[in-house]
Coordinates of C-alpha atoms and ligand atoms in Angstrom, one line a residue:
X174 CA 0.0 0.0 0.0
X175 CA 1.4 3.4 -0.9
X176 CA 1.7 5.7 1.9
X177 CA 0.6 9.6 2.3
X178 CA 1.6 11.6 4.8
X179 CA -0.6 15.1 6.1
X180 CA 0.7 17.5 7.9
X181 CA -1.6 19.2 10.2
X182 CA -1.8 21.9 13.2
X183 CA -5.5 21.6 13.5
X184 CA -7.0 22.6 16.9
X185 CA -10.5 22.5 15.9
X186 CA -11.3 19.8 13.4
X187 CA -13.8 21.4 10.4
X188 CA -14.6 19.5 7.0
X189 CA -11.8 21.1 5.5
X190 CA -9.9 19.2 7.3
X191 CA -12.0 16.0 6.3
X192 CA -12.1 17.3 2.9
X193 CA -8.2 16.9 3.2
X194 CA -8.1 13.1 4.8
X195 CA -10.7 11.5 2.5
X196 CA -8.2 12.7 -0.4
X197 CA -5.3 10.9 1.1
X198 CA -7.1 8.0 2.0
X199 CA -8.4 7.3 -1.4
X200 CA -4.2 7.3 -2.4
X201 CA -3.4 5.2 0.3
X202 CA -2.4 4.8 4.3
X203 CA -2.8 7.8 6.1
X204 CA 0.0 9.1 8.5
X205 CA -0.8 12.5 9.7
X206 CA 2.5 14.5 11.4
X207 CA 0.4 16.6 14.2
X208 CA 2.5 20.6 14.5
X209 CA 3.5 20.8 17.6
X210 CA 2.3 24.2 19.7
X211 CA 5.7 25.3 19.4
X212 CA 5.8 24.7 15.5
X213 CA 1.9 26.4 15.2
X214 CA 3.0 29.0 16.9
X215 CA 5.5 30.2 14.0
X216 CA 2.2 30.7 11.8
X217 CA -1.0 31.0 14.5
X218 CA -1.8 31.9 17.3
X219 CA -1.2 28.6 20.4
X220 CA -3.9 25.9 19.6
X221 CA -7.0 25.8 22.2
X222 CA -6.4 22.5 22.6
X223 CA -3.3 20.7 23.8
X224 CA -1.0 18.5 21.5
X225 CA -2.5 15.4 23.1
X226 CA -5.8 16.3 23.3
X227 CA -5.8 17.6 19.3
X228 CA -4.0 13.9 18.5
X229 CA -6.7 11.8 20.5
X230 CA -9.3 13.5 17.8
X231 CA -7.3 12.6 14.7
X232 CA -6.4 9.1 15.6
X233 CA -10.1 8.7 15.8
X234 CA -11.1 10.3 12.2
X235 CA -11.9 7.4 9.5
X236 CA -9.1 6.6 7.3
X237 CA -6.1 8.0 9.6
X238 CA -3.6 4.9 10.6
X239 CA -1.2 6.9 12.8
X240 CA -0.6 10.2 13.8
X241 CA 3.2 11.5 14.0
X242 CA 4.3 14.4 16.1
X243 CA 6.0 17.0 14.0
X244 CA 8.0 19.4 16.4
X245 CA 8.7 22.1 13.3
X246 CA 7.1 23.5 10.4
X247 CA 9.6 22.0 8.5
X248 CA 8.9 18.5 6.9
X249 CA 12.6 17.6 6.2
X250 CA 12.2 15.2 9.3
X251 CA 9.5 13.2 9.6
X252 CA 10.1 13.0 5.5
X253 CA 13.1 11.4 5.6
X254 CA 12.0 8.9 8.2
X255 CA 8.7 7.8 6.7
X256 CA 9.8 8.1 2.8
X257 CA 6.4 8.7 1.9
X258 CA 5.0 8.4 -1.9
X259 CA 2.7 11.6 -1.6
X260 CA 2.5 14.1 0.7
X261 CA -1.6 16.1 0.2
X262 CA -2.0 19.5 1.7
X263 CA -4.4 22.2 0.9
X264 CA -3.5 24.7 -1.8
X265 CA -3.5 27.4 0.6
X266 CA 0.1 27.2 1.8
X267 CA 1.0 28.5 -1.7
X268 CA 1.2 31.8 -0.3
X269 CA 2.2 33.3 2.8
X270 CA 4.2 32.1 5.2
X271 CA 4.4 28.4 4.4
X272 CA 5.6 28.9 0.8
X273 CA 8.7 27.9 1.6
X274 CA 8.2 24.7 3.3
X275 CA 6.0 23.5 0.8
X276 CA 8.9 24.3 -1.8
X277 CA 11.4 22.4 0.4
X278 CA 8.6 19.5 0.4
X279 CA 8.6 19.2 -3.6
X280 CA 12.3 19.2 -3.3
X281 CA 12.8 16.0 -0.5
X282 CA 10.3 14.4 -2.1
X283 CA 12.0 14.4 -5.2
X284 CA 14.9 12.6 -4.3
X285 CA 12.9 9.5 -4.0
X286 CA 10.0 10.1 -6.3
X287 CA 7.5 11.3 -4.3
X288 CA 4.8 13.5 -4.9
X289 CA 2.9 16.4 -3.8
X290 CA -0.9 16.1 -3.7
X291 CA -2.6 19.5 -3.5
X292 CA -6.6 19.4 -2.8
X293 CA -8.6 22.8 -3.6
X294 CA -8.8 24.4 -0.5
X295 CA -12.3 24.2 1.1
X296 CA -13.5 27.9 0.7
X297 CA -16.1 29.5 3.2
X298 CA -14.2 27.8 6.5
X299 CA -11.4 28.5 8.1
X300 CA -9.9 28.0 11.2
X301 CA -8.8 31.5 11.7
X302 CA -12.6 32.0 11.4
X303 CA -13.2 29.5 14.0
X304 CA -11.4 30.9 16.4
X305 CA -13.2 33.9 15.8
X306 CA -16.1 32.6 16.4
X307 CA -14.9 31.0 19.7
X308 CA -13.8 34.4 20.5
X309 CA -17.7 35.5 20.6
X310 CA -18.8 32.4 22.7
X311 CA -15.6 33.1 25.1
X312 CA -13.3 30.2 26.4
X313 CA -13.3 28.5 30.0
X314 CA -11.1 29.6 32.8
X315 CA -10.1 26.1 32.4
X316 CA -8.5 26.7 29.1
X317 CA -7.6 30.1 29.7
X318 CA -5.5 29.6 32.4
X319 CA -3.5 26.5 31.2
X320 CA -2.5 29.2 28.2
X321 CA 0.5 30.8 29.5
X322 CA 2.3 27.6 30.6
X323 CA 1.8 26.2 26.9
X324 CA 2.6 29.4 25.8
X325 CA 6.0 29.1 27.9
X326 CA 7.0 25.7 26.4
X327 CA 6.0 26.9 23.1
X328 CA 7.3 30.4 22.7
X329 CA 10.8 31.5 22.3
X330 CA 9.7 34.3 24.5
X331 CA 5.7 34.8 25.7
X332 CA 5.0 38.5 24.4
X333 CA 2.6 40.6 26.9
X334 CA 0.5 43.9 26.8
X335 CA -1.4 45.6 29.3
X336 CA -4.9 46.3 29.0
X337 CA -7.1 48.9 32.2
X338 CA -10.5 47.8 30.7
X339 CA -12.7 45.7 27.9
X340 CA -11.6 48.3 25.1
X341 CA -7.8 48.5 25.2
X342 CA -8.1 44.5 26.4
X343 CA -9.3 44.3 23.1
X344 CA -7.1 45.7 21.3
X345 CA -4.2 43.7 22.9
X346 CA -6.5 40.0 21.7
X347 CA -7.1 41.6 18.2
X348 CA -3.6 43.6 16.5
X349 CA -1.6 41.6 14.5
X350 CA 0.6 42.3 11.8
X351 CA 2.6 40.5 9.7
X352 CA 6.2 40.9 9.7
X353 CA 9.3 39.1 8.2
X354 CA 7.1 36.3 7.3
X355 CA 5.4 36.1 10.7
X356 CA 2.5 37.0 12.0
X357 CA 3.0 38.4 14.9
X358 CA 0.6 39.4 17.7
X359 CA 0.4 39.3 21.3
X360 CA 0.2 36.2 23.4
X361 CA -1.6 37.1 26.9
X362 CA -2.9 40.5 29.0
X363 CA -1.0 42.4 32.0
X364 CA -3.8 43.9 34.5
X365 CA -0.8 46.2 35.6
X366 CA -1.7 48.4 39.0
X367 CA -0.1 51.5 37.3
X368 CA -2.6 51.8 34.5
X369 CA -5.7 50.3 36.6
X370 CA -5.3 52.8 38.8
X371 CA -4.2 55.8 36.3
X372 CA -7.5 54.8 34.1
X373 CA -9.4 55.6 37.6
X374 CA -7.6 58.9 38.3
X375 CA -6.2 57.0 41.3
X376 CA -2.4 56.9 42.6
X377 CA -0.7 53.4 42.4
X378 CA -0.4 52.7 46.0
X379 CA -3.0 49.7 46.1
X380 CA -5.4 52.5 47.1
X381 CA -7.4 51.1 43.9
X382 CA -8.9 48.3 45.8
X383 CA -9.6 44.5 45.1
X384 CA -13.0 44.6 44.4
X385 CA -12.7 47.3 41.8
X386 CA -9.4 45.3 40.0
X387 CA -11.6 42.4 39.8
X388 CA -14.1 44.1 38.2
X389 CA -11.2 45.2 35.7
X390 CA -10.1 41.6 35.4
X391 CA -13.9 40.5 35.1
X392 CA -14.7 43.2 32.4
X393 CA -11.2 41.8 30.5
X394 CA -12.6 38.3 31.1
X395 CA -15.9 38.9 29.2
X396 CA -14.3 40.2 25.5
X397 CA -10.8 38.2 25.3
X398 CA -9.6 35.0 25.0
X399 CA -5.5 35.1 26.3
X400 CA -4.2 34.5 29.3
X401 CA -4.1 37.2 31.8
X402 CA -1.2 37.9 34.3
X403 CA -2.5 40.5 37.0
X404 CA 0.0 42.7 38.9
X405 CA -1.0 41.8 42.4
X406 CA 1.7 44.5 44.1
X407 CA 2.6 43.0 47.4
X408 CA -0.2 40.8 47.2
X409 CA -1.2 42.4 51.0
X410 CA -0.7 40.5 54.1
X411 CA 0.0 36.6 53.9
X412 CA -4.1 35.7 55.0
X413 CA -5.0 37.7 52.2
X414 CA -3.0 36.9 49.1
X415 CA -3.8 33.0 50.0
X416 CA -7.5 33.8 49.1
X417 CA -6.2 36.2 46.0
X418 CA -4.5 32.9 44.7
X419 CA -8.0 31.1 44.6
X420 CA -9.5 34.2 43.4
X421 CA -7.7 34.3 40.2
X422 CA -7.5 30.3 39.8
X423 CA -11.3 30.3 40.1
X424 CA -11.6 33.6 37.3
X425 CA -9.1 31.7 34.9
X426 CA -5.9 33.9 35.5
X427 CA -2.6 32.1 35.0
X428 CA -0.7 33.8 36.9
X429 CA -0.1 36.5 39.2
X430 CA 3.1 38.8 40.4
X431 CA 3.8 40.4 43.7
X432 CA 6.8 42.3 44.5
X433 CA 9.0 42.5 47.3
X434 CA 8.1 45.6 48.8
X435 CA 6.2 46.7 52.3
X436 CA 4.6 49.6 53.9
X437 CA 2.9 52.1 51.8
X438 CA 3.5 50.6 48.0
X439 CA 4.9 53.3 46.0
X440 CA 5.1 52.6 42.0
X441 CA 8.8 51.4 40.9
X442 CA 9.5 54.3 38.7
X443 CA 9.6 56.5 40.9
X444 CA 12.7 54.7 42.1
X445 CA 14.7 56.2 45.1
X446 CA 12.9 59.5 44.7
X447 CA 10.6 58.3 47.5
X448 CA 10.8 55.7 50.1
X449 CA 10.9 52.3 48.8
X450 CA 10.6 49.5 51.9
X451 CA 11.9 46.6 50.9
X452 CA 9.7 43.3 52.6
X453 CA 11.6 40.9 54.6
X454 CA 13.3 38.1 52.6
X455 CA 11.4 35.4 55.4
X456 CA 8.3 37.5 55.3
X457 CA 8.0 36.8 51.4
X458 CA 9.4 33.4 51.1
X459 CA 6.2 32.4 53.7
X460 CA 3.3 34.7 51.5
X461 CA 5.5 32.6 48.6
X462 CA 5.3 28.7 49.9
X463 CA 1.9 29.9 52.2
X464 CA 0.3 30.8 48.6
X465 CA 1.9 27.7 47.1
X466 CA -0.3 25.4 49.6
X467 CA -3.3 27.2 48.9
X468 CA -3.1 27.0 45.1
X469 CA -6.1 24.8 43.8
X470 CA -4.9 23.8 40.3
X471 CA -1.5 22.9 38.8
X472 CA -1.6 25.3 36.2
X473 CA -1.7 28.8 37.8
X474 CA 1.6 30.7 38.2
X475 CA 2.6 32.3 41.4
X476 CA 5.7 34.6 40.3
X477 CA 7.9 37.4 42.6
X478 CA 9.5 40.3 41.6
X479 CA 12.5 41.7 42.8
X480 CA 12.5 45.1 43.9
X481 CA 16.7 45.2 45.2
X482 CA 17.7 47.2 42.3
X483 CA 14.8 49.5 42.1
X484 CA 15.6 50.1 45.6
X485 CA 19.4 51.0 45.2
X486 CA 19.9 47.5 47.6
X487 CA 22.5 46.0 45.2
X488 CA 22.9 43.1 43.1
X489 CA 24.0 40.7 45.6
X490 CA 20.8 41.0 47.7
X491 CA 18.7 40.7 44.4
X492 CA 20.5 37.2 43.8
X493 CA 20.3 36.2 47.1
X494 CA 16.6 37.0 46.8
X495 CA 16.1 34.8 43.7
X496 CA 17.6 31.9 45.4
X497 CA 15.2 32.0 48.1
X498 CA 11.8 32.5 46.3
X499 CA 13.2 29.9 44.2
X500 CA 13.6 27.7 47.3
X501 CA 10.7 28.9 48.7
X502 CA 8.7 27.8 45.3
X503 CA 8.2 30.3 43.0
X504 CA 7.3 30.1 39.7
X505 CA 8.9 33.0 38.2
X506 CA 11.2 35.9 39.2
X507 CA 10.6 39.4 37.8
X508 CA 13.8 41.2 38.0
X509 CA 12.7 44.7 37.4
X510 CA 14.9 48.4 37.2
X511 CA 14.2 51.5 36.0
X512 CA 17.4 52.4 34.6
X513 CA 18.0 53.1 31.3
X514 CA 21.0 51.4 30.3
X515 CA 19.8 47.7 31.0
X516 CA 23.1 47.4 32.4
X517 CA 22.4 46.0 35.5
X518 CA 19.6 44.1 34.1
X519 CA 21.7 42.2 31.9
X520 CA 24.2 42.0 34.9
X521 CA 21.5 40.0 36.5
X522 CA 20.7 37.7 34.2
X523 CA 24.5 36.7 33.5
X524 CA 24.6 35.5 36.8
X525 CA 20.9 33.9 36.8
X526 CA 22.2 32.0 34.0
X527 CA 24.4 30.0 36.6
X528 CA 21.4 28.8 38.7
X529 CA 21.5 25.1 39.4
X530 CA 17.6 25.5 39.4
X531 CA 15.9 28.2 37.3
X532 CA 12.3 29.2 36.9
X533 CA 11.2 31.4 34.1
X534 CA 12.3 35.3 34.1
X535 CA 10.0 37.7 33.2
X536 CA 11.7 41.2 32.4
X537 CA 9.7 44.9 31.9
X538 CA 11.6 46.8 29.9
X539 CA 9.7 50.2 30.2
X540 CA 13.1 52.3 31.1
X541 CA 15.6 50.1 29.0
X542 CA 13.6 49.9 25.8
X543 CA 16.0 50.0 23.4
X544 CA 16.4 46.6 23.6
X545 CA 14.7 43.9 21.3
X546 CA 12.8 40.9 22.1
X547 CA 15.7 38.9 20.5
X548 CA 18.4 40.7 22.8
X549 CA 16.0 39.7 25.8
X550 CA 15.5 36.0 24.7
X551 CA 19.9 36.1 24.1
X552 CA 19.9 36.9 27.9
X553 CA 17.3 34.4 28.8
X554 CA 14.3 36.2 29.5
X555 CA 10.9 33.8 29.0
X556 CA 8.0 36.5 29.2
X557 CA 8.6 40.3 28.5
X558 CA 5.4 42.5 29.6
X559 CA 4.8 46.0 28.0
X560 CA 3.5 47.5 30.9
X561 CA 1.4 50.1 30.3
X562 CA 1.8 51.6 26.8
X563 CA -1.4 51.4 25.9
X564 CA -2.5 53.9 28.5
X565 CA 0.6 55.9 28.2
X566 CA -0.6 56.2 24.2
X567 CA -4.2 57.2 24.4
X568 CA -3.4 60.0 26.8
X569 CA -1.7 62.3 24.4
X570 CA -4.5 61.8 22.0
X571 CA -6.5 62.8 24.6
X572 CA -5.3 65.6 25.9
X573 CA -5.0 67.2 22.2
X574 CA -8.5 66.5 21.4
X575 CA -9.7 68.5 24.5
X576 CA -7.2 71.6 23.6
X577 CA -8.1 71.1 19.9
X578 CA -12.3 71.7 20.7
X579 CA -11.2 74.5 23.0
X580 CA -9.3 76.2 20.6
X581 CA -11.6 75.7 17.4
X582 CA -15.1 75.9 19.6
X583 CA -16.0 73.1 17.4
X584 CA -14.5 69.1 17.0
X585 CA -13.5 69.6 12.9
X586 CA -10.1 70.2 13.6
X587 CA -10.1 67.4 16.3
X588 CA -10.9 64.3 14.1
X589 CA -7.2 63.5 13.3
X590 CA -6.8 62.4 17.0
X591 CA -9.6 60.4 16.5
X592 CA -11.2 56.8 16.0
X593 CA -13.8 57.1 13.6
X594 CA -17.0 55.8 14.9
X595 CA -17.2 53.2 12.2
X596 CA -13.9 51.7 14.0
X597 CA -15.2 51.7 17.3
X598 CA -18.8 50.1 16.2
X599 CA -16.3 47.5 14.1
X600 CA -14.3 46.8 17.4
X601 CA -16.6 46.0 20.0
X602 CA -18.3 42.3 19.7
X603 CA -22.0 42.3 18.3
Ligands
SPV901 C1 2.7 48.1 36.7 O1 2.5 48.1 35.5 O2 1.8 48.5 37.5 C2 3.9 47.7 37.3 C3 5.2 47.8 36.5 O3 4.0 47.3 38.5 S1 5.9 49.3 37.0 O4 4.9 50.4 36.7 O5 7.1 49.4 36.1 O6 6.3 49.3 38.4
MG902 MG1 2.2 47.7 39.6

């Protein structure tokens, strides 16, 4: 029997996909090589469903005999191995990103006489479209929440914005652009304190209380699907942040970040300029391995921030603070600075690199952001959150829009600053 190998990243199966299978089964037996997230990823946005729960479906589909995982876009692989006589796959990889593997494809299969089967592709479905769709009926907290660790594993580096409400959480599910081949858009939400409270007119002292940021987090809930990583400042006293951990679990937030700090919380760009009171390293360690215990599910995220350099305490302490959360069980360490150089940033990471046991390192480059996501991933940073740039952005525009309709006594002159309504009625779900 002549044998036909599919390569597929389908999350949600649709008949295009069947449409696809019943071609290859009518050449022969069917071995379908299942993308990995990490090789999806290159193309789309991280599957809904996992990799084992996406291969349990296509075992099960009529006419497939085995299904092969294939860890990159690239064929060269699993091609070699299997020697296959045809390889079918829908004519839509002719353009775009994947024109390249499909050339390298014709190519390998050459050298043995293979051959590349290319079914119409089914028109009026889509599994960009699906998602879309699932978009509008919402996910689980479930499957939100288990994002950001799949993410992790899948990602060279997990790419975050902040969002202070539905509307600019909306934006952060929706931009893309395509770039270098890529499309390119952002993988999960920061609920940062700075912008929640700046959206409310309120300073960022955790004076913006709980309540009111979960009515932030719920209102972000309700028009996205990514994951969401709150900025839980100090997280408040021990009894209290053991409750915020089964808070978020239950909402279907991955993860959540407090920072070192005590007393009044004053925001870390302000630096030394006002008192910054560092929290005991004990102190933190228990709120760490106390929030640990009380964590419900496996999945959720439970990540400190070091405040050391922020607070002029050097880099020694902000090592010998890493090593403890780490002992104490974190699951991430935020180094964070304010400094503009990244020096001491990078400092930091050089000697995070020799850890016997590391957990991902999340970095916020607001003050050092000339830096790339590439030069970040080169000094082993795993998540990099752009904190509050969406806020930051919208103020100018607003504050020129106001002076503009003073100045003219009418809006005219105003509507360059502006959305047009069209936009906004186009953005908002139906
Ligand atoms: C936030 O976004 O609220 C943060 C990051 O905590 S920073 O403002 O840099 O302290
Ligand atoms: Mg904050």
């Amino acid at each position: 029997m002549k044998q036909v190998y599919v390569g597929m990243g389908t999350d949600i199966i649709h008949h295009g996909h069947i449409n696809i299978i019943e071609k290859a089964r009518e050449l022969g037996e069917v071995t379908v090589g299942l993308l990995s997230d990490e090789a999806v990823t290159k193309f789309s946005r991280i599957p809904f469903l996992e990799y084992e729960e996406r291969k349990r479906i296509l075992e099960n589909i009529k006419g497939v005999s085995k299904v092969v995982l294939q860890k990159t876009l690239d064929y060269e692989e699993n091609l070699r191995k299997l020697k296959p006589d045809y390889v079918v796959h829908g004519t839509d990889w002719k353009v775009g990103p994947q024109k390249h593997v499909r050339q390298k494809v014709i190519s390998i299969l050459d050298e043995w006489g293979g051959r590349l089967v290319e079914p119409d592709y089914t028109e009026g479905i889509s599994s960009s479209g699906l998602r879309e769709a699932l978009r509008e009926i919402g996910t689980t907290p479930d499957i939100r929440r288990k994002m950001l660790r799949r993410l992790l594993s899948a990602k060279p580096i997990v790419r975050v914005m902040e969002a202070h409400n539905g509307i600019s959480s909306l934006i952060v599910e929706e931009t893309k652009v395509e770039a270098e081949g890529e499309l390119r858009e952002f993988d999960a939400i920061w609920v940062s304190s700075l912008t929640d409270s700046t959206a409310k007119g309120k300073p960022d002292t955790e004076y913006v209380d709980r309540t009111s940021r979960i009515q932030t987090i719920s209102d972000i809930l309700d028009v996205t699907t990514k994951p969401i990583i709150l900025d839980g400042d100090t997280g408040g006293p021990i009894e209290h942040f053991e409750l915020m951990v089964k808070n978020m679990e239950r909402l279907g937030v991955s993860a959540v970040i407090i920072e070192d700090k005590s007393g009044l919380k004053r925001n870390s760009l302000f630096g030394t300029e006002v008192k910054q009171e560092l929290e005991d390293i004990d102190v933190f360690c228990e709120k760490i391995s106390n929030a640990k215990k009380a964590q419900v599910t496996s999945d959720f995220m439970i990540i400190s921030r070091i405040e050391s350099l922020i607070a002029n305490a050097g880099m020694d302490e902000a090592l010998k603070r890493a090593k403890a959360y780490i002992e104490a069980g974190t699951d991430g360490i935020m180094i964070h600075s304010r400094k503009k150089d990244g020096e001491e940033i990078f400092e930091f990471m050089k000697e995070y690199q020799k850890f016997d046991y590391k957990v991902p390192a999340i970095s916020v480059p607001s003050s050092y952001n000339q830096f790339t996501e590439q030069e970040l991933i080169d000094a082993g940073f795993n998540i990099v959150i752009y904190a509050n740039h969406l806020l930051r952005s919208a103020f100018p525009a607003m504050k020129k829009t106001a002076e503009s309709i003073l100045t003219h006594k009418r809006s005219l002159e105003a509507d360059q600053y502006c959305m047009s309504i069209k936009e906004i009625l186009d953005i908002l779900p139906n």
